[in-house]
PDB file of C-alpha atoms in Angstrom:
ATOM      1  CA  UNK A   1       7.900  14.575 -22.000  1.00 56.00           C
ATOM      2  CA  UNK A   2       5.258  16.741 -20.397  1.00 88.00           C
ATOM      3  CA  UNK A   3       4.589  16.733 -16.673  1.00 94.00           C
ATOM      4  CA  UNK A   4       4.441  13.430 -14.792  1.00 96.00           C
ATOM      5  CA  UNK A   5       1.301  12.346 -12.964  1.00 96.00           C
ATOM      6  CA  UNK A   6       2.138  11.242  -9.432  1.00 97.00           C
ATOM      7  CA  UNK A   7      -0.432   9.409  -7.355  1.00 97.00           C
ATOM      8  CA  UNK A   8       0.494   9.090  -3.716  1.00 96.00           C
ATOM      9  CA  UNK A   9      -0.555   7.921  -0.289  1.00 95.00           C
ATOM     10  CA  UNK A  10       1.295   8.126   2.952  1.00 92.00           C
ATOM     11  CA  UNK A  11       1.359   8.590   6.633  1.00 87.00           C
ATOM     12  CA  UNK A  12      -1.751  10.655   7.332  1.00 80.00           C
ATOM     13  CA  UNK A  13      -2.731  10.582   3.641  1.00 85.00           C
ATOM     14  CA  UNK A  14      -5.275   7.771   3.461  1.00 77.00           C
ATOM     15  CA  UNK A  15      -6.970   8.663   0.199  1.00 88.00           C
ATOM     16  CA  UNK A  16      -5.020   8.561  -3.036  1.00 93.00           C
ATOM     17  CA  UNK A  17      -3.896  12.093  -3.883  1.00 95.00           C
ATOM     18  CA  UNK A  18      -2.462  13.511  -7.107  1.00 96.00           C
ATOM     19  CA  UNK A  19       0.269  15.961  -8.021  1.00 96.00           C
ATOM     20  CA  UNK A  20       1.993  16.774 -11.315  1.00 96.00           C
ATOM     21  CA  UNK A  21       5.688  17.571 -11.553  1.00 97.00           C
ATOM     22  CA  UNK A  22       8.280  18.264 -14.213  1.00 96.00           C
ATOM     23  CA  UNK A  23       9.969  15.072 -15.483  1.00 95.00           C
ATOM     24  CA  UNK A  24      13.402  16.470 -14.564  1.00 96.00           C
ATOM     25  CA  UNK A  25      12.414  16.915 -10.904  1.00 97.00           C
ATOM     26  CA  UNK A  26      14.102  14.623  -8.403  1.00 97.00           C
ATOM     27  CA  UNK A  27      12.394  12.444  -5.838  1.00 97.00           C
ATOM     28  CA  UNK A  28      13.906  14.779  -3.205  1.00 96.00           C
ATOM     29  CA  UNK A  29      11.839  17.642  -4.648  1.00 96.00           C
ATOM     30  CA  UNK A  30       8.735  15.472  -4.562  1.00 96.00           C
ATOM     31  CA  UNK A  31       9.441  14.437  -0.971  1.00 95.00           C
ATOM     32  CA  UNK A  32       9.873  18.053   0.103  1.00 94.00           C
ATOM     33  CA  UNK A  33       6.580  19.093  -1.500  1.00 94.00           C
ATOM     34  CA  UNK A  34       4.642  16.213   0.045  1.00 94.00           C
ATOM     35  CA  UNK A  35       6.210  16.633   3.475  1.00 91.00           C
ATOM     36  CA  UNK A  36       5.365  20.339   3.493  1.00 91.00           C
ATOM     37  CA  UNK A  37       1.840  19.888   2.149  1.00 92.00           C
ATOM     38  CA  UNK A  38       0.898  17.152   4.632  1.00 90.00           C
ATOM     39  CA  UNK A  39       3.063  18.084   7.626  1.00 90.00           C
ATOM     40  CA  UNK A  40       5.113  14.888   7.417  1.00 88.00           C
ATOM     41  CA  UNK A  41       8.479  14.784   9.185  1.00 87.00           C
ATOM     42  CA  UNK A  42      11.611  15.457   7.172  1.00 84.00           C
ATOM     43  CA  UNK A  43      12.981  11.989   8.007  1.00 89.00           C
ATOM     44  CA  UNK A  44      10.201  10.325   5.999  1.00 93.00           C
ATOM     45  CA  UNK A  45      11.171   8.125   3.083  1.00 96.00           C
ATOM     46  CA  UNK A  46       9.664   7.752  -0.383  1.00 96.00           C
ATOM     47  CA  UNK A  47       8.727   4.330  -1.715  1.00 97.00           C
ATOM     48  CA  UNK A  48       7.439   3.327  -5.121  1.00 97.00           C
ATOM     49  CA  UNK A  49       4.320   1.158  -4.914  1.00 95.00           C
ATOM     50  CA  UNK A  50       5.120  -2.469  -4.035  1.00 94.00           C
ATOM     51  CA  UNK A  51       8.892  -1.870  -3.922  1.00 95.00           C
ATOM     52  CA  UNK A  52      10.704  -2.997  -0.790  1.00 95.00           C
ATOM     53  CA  UNK A  53      13.361  -0.286  -0.470  1.00 96.00           C
ATOM     54  CA  UNK A  54      13.082   3.514  -0.371  1.00 97.00           C
ATOM     55  CA  UNK A  55      13.735   5.261  -3.677  1.00 97.00           C
ATOM     56  CA  UNK A  56      17.039   7.089  -4.181  1.00 97.00           C
ATOM     57  CA  UNK A  57      16.030  10.717  -3.701  1.00 96.00           C
ATOM     58  CA  UNK A  58      18.621  11.892  -6.246  1.00 97.00           C
ATOM     59  CA  UNK A  59      16.888   9.908  -9.017  1.00 97.00           C
ATOM     60  CA  UNK A  60      14.855  11.792 -11.609  1.00 97.00           C
ATOM     61  CA  UNK A  61      11.118  11.194 -11.819  1.00 97.00           C
ATOM     62  CA  UNK A  62      11.348  10.550 -15.580  1.00 95.00           C
ATOM     63  CA  UNK A  63      13.742   7.646 -14.992  1.00 96.00           C
ATOM     64  CA  UNK A  64      11.111   5.672 -13.044  1.00 95.00           C
ATOM     65  CA  UNK A  65       7.852   6.926 -14.571  1.00 95.00           C
ATOM     66  CA  UNK A  66       5.674   4.962 -16.962  1.00 92.00           C
ATOM     67  CA  UNK A  67       3.095   6.307 -19.412  1.00 91.00           C
ATOM     68  CA  UNK A  68       0.602   6.122 -16.526  1.00 93.00           C
ATOM     69  CA  UNK A  69       2.844   8.104 -14.182  1.00 94.00           C
ATOM     70  CA  UNK A  70       4.088   6.968 -10.792  1.00 96.00           C
ATOM     71  CA  UNK A  71       2.521   5.612  -7.603  1.00 96.00           C
ATOM     72  CA  UNK A  72       4.497   6.614  -4.519  1.00 97.00           C
ATOM     73  CA  UNK A  73       4.230   6.436  -0.755  1.00 96.00           C
ATOM     74  CA  UNK A  74       5.768   8.743   1.880  1.00 95.00           C
ATOM     75  CA  UNK A  75       6.289   7.385   5.373  1.00 94.00           C
ATOM     76  CA  UNK A  76       8.617   7.462   8.385  1.00 93.00           C
ATOM     77  CA  UNK A  77       8.484   3.676   8.839  1.00 94.00           C
ATOM     78  CA  UNK A  78      10.920   1.736   6.683  1.00 95.00           C
ATOM     79  CA  UNK A  79       8.877  -1.435   7.261  1.00 96.00           C
ATOM     80  CA  UNK A  80       5.423  -2.296   8.551  1.00 97.00           C
ATOM     81  CA  UNK A  81       5.218  -5.434  10.713  1.00 98.00           C
ATOM     82  CA  UNK A  82       2.119  -7.152   9.312  1.00 98.00           C
ATOM     83  CA  UNK A  83       0.259 -10.031  10.941  1.00 98.00           C
ATOM     84  CA  UNK A  84      -2.574 -11.899   9.242  1.00 98.00           C
ATOM     85  CA  UNK A  85      -4.830 -14.307  11.148  1.00 98.00           C
ATOM     86  CA  UNK A  86      -6.989 -16.983   9.527  1.00 98.00           C
ATOM     87  CA  UNK A  87      -8.640 -19.967  11.251  1.00 95.00           C
ATOM     88  CA  UNK A  88      -6.744 -19.291  14.508  1.00 96.00           C
ATOM     89  CA  UNK A  89      -3.386 -19.344  12.706  1.00 97.00           C
ATOM     90  CA  UNK A  90      -1.289 -16.176  12.505  1.00 98.00           C
ATOM     91  CA  UNK A  91       1.512 -15.420  10.072  1.00 98.00           C
ATOM     92  CA  UNK A  92       3.731 -12.364  10.038  1.00 98.00           C
ATOM     93  CA  UNK A  93       6.056 -10.563   7.683  1.00 98.00           C
ATOM     94  CA  UNK A  94       7.609  -7.148   7.185  1.00 98.00           C
ATOM     95  CA  UNK A  95       6.467  -5.119   4.180  1.00 98.00           C
ATOM     96  CA  UNK A  96       7.458  -1.691   2.922  1.00 97.00           C
ATOM     97  CA  UNK A  97       4.744   0.906   3.590  1.00 96.00           C
ATOM     98  CA  UNK A  98       4.062   1.189  -0.153  1.00 96.00           C
ATOM     99  CA  UNK A  99       2.956  -2.456  -0.351  1.00 97.00           C
ATOM    100  CA  UNK A 100      -0.663  -2.770  -1.391  1.00 97.00           C
ATOM    101  CA  UNK A 101      -3.360  -4.586   0.557  1.00 97.00           C
ATOM    102  CA  UNK A 102      -3.688  -6.872  -2.501  1.00 97.00           C
ATOM    103  CA  UNK A 103      -0.003  -7.853  -2.256  1.00 97.00           C
ATOM    104  CA  UNK A 104      -0.321  -8.648   1.463  1.00 98.00           C
ATOM    105  CA  UNK A 105      -3.483 -10.674   0.850  1.00 98.00           C
ATOM    106  CA  UNK A 106      -1.886 -12.674  -1.973  1.00 97.00           C
ATOM    107  CA  UNK A 107       1.131 -13.457   0.224  1.00 98.00           C
ATOM    108  CA  UNK A 108      -0.988 -14.548   3.183  1.00 98.00           C
ATOM    109  CA  UNK A 109      -3.832 -16.352   1.431  1.00 97.00           C
ATOM    110  CA  UNK A 110      -1.943 -18.148  -1.312  1.00 96.00           C
ATOM    111  CA  UNK A 111       1.602 -18.504  -0.019  1.00 96.00           C
ATOM    112  CA  UNK A 112       1.081 -18.927   3.719  1.00 97.00           C
ATOM    113  CA  UNK A 113      -2.420 -20.381   4.085  1.00 97.00           C
ATOM    114  CA  UNK A 114      -2.233 -22.435   0.874  1.00 96.00           C
ATOM    115  CA  UNK A 115      -5.440 -21.157  -0.732  1.00 95.00           C
ATOM    116  CA  UNK A 116      -6.010 -21.493  -4.446  1.00 95.00           C
ATOM    117  CA  UNK A 117      -6.379 -18.247  -6.382  1.00 91.00           C
ATOM    118  CA  UNK A 118     -10.128 -18.919  -6.582  1.00 94.00           C
ATOM    119  CA  UNK A 119     -10.487 -19.458  -2.817  1.00 94.00           C
ATOM    120  CA  UNK A 120      -8.322 -16.416  -2.093  1.00 94.00           C
ATOM    121  CA  UNK A 121     -10.615 -14.362  -4.337  1.00 93.00           C
ATOM    122  CA  UNK A 122     -13.482 -15.116  -1.971  1.00 95.00           C
ATOM    123  CA  UNK A 123     -11.621 -13.627   1.009  1.00 97.00           C
ATOM    124  CA  UNK A 124     -10.584 -10.115   1.989  1.00 97.00           C
ATOM    125  CA  UNK A 125      -8.304  -8.542   4.553  1.00 98.00           C
ATOM    126  CA  UNK A 126     -10.062  -6.821   7.432  1.00 98.00           C
ATOM    127  CA  UNK A 127      -8.207  -4.700   9.971  1.00 97.00           C
ATOM    128  CA  UNK A 128      -8.184  -6.743  13.186  1.00 97.00           C
ATOM    129  CA  UNK A 129     -10.748  -5.628  15.748  1.00 96.00           C
ATOM    130  CA  UNK A 130     -12.721  -3.558  13.228  1.00 96.00           C
ATOM    131  CA  UNK A 131     -15.074  -4.006  10.297  1.00 95.00           C
ATOM    132  CA  UNK A 132     -12.727  -1.982   8.043  1.00 96.00           C
ATOM    133  CA  UNK A 133     -11.847  -3.717   4.803  1.00 97.00           C
ATOM    134  CA  UNK A 134      -9.388  -1.517   2.914  1.00 96.00           C
ATOM    135  CA  UNK A 135      -9.485  -1.500  -0.881  1.00 95.00           C
ATOM    136  CA  UNK A 136      -6.922  -3.760  -2.597  1.00 96.00           C
ATOM    137  CA  UNK A 137      -4.977  -0.769  -3.977  1.00 94.00           C
ATOM    138  CA  UNK A 138      -4.537   0.870  -0.567  1.00 95.00           C
ATOM    139  CA  UNK A 139      -0.933   1.153   0.620  1.00 96.00           C
ATOM    140  CA  UNK A 140      -0.584  -0.472   4.031  1.00 96.00           C
ATOM    141  CA  UNK A 141       1.414   2.506   5.306  1.00 95.00           C
ATOM    142  CA  UNK A 142      -1.683   4.677   4.842  1.00 94.00           C
ATOM    143  CA  UNK A 143      -3.356   2.512   7.489  1.00 95.00           C
ATOM    144  CA  UNK A 144      -0.751   3.330  10.165  1.00 91.00           C
ATOM    145  CA  UNK A 145       0.097   6.583  11.915  1.00 79.00           C
ATOM    146  CA  UNK A 146       3.881   6.533  11.511  1.00 75.00           C
ATOM    147  CA  UNK A 147       4.420   6.086  15.262  1.00 84.00           C
ATOM    148  CA  UNK A 148       3.458   2.420  15.317  1.00 91.00           C
ATOM    149  CA  UNK A 149       4.958   0.549  12.388  1.00 95.00           C
ATOM    150  CA  UNK A 150       2.657  -2.443  12.667  1.00 97.00           C
ATOM    151  CA  UNK A 151      -0.685  -3.584  11.317  1.00 97.00           C
ATOM    152  CA  UNK A 152      -2.866  -6.619  12.066  1.00 98.00           C
ATOM    153  CA  UNK A 153      -5.392  -8.116   9.668  1.00 98.00           C
ATOM    154  CA  UNK A 154      -7.879 -10.947   9.753  1.00 98.00           C
ATOM    155  CA  UNK A 155      -8.433 -12.871   6.524  1.00 98.00           C
ATOM    156  CA  UNK A 156     -12.223 -13.203   6.308  1.00 97.00           C
ATOM    157  CA  UNK A 157     -14.771 -14.463   3.802  1.00 95.00           C
ATOM    158  CA  UNK A 158     -15.991 -11.712   1.497  1.00 92.00           C
ATOM    159  CA  UNK A 159     -19.634 -10.839   1.942  1.00 78.00           C
ATOM    160  CA  UNK A 160     -21.664 -11.790  -1.101  1.00 69.00           C
ATOM    161  CA  UNK A 161     -25.274 -11.119  -1.865  1.00 62.00           C
ATOM    162  CA  UNK A 162     -26.910 -14.145  -3.444  1.00 61.00           C
ATOM    163  CA  UNK A 163     -30.091 -14.105  -5.459  1.00 55.00           C
ATOM    164  CA  UNK A 164     -31.688 -12.241  -8.295  1.00 50.00           C
ATOM    165  CA  UNK A 165     -31.524  -8.475  -8.568  1.00 52.00           C
ATOM    166  CA  UNK A 166     -35.245  -7.876  -8.788  1.00 49.00           C
ATOM    167  CA  UNK A 167     -35.792  -9.951 -11.913  1.00 48.00           C
ATOM    168  CA  UNK A 168     -38.587 -12.481 -11.874  1.00 47.00           C
ATOM    169  CA  UNK A 169     -37.664 -16.155 -11.883  1.00 43.00           C
TER     170      UNK A 169
END
């Protein structure tokens, strides 16, 4: 196996970044490289995308990689306390920092607020008190600073533009 593509986000790393490593490297090696590159504290943990527990740092990258590589998250918070408000009702749950915005939205919209998949598709998560609507693939830990392990969202209707795109009727 050639090198493994690693796509990562983390505390202070909002945009998805990329690194390649040898398949026989451990997650501890990856953590050390990321912590040094981004100035993240040594007590940070590594999470695989949408997994609830930190990865065992002794594990080899090749043992968890797929043909597409790996998506990881580095963060000091073990959990992010997430609240989602919709129609004056608020629900809360703890997620690992590597949970995606899409996963949080699905949990809130479909499982807590009882929306159908179609109705949920017409809504997005917006960071409370802002107009920021993070992309579905964004890790929620990338939206926190590592000092406050909490995040509040509003579930809002997605803005749609109706009408023709310049074509005559």
